[in-house]
Amino acid sequence: QVQLVESGGGLVQAGGSLRLSCAASGRTFSTYAMGWFRQAPGKEREFVAAISWPGVNTYYADSVKGRFIISRDNAKNTVYLQMNTLKPEDTAVYYCAMDQVKYRTVVTDPGLFGSWGQGTQVTVSS
């Protein structure tokens, strides 16, 4: 049973930064691609960023490219999302997710992720 636990969310002013963490257990973390998604009130869950299992390849939604950085520490079974220059439209619940299949390079389709965390709230005030 995979468990993903996000942390690091909170309230921040526009232009500020936050770093989200997602700690994984129950599976060989280092062999699975990971992703971050978000869901704002009244909207569908959307892709934010993804990283390959060794951490070499990354992919970002256009809306966060140049502001967010996804990284991972396989020794700590943790994936991170550094969020800079935050905007009010970044306000959402952020979820981390683990791929269903080992050794895929980068996965962006939410349907391909088999495990999800409970989410952490990020609120950006204007």
XYZ file of C-alpha atoms in Angstrom:
126
model
C 0.000 0.000 0.000
C 1.509 3.255 -1.155
C 1.172 6.266 1.084
C 1.890 9.802 -0.100
C 1.847 12.643 2.400
C 2.076 16.253 1.237
C 3.193 19.153 3.384
C 4.318 22.744 3.037
C 1.123 24.424 1.931
C -0.129 27.639 3.452
C -1.063 31.260 2.924
C 1.358 33.505 1.066
C 1.187 36.909 -0.589
C 1.412 37.270 -4.329
C 5.026 37.220 -5.424
C 6.046 34.991 -2.562
C 7.338 31.418 -2.499
C 6.419 28.091 -0.992
C 8.030 24.668 -1.106
C 5.798 21.640 -1.086
C 7.053 18.219 -0.067
C 5.578 14.786 -0.655
C 6.919 11.874 1.359
C 6.302 8.402 -0.043
C 6.234 5.005 1.634
C 5.168 1.484 0.788
C 6.840 1.174 -2.599
C 10.277 1.552 -4.193
C 9.975 5.302 -4.692
C 13.079 5.613 -6.852
C 11.618 3.506 -9.670
C 8.436 5.553 -10.269
C 7.809 8.844 -12.018
C 6.069 11.417 -9.833
C 3.774 14.324 -10.507
C 2.101 17.319 -8.928
C -1.466 18.319 -9.720
C -3.772 20.988 -8.363
C -7.470 21.614 -8.076
C -9.054 24.985 -7.497
C -12.648 25.372 -6.241
C -15.132 24.666 -9.021
C -12.430 23.532 -11.429
C -11.098 20.206 -12.607
C -7.827 18.797 -11.352
C -4.995 19.987 -13.573
C -1.439 18.899 -14.218
C 1.303 21.083 -12.737
C 4.649 19.292 -13.032
C 6.177 15.840 -13.409
C 9.572 14.248 -12.941
C 11.039 10.982 -14.175
C 12.062 8.187 -11.826
C 15.789 9.082 -11.755
C 14.990 12.789 -11.679
C 16.619 13.615 -15.004
C 13.523 14.614 -16.990
C 10.958 17.197 -15.923
C 7.853 18.645 -17.538
C 5.706 21.626 -16.588
C 2.344 23.088 -17.388
C 2.683 26.323 -19.347
C 1.023 28.213 -16.520
C 3.855 27.443 -14.087
C 6.847 27.119 -16.409
C 9.684 29.342 -15.270
C 8.181 29.800 -11.790
C 7.890 26.264 -10.357
C 10.602 23.635 -10.025
C 9.975 19.955 -9.393
C 12.739 17.847 -7.889
C 13.162 14.623 -6.002
C 15.471 13.030 -3.467
C 15.295 9.286 -3.959
C 17.365 8.681 -0.829
C 14.654 10.425 1.200
C 11.677 9.065 -0.799
C 10.501 12.618 -1.287
C 9.424 14.786 -4.199
C 9.357 18.578 -3.963
C 7.660 21.451 -5.703
C 9.385 24.808 -5.301
C 6.869 27.500 -6.169
C 8.166 30.999 -6.822
C 6.537 34.246 -7.900
C 3.186 32.918 -6.786
C 0.012 34.402 -8.211
C -3.555 34.410 -6.845
C -4.514 32.038 -9.658
C -2.133 29.461 -8.174
C -4.534 29.088 -5.248
C -5.627 25.452 -5.101
C -5.258 22.166 -3.292
C -2.023 20.592 -4.482
C -1.691 16.824 -4.803
C 1.301 14.635 -5.446
C 0.893 11.399 -7.345
C 2.918 8.309 -8.170
C 2.925 6.545 -11.546
C 1.364 3.084 -11.776
C 4.219 1.666 -13.839
C 7.917 1.567 -13.070
C 10.579 3.292 -15.109
C 8.378 5.545 -17.258
C 10.164 8.759 -18.180
C 7.586 11.466 -17.533
C 3.874 11.085 -17.019
C 1.388 13.932 -17.250
C -1.975 12.191 -17.703
C -3.676 11.934 -14.281
C -5.254 8.644 -15.357
C -1.802 7.040 -15.445
C -1.074 7.796 -11.815
C -2.121 5.066 -9.423
C -1.549 6.646 -6.035
C -2.440 10.083 -4.719
C -1.803 12.064 -1.577
C -4.473 13.778 0.464
C -3.539 17.243 -0.796
C -2.239 20.433 0.776
C -3.897 23.831 0.482
C -2.027 26.703 -1.109
C -3.633 30.131 -0.896
C -2.099 33.158 -2.578
C -3.472 36.540 -1.556
C -3.354 39.556 -3.835
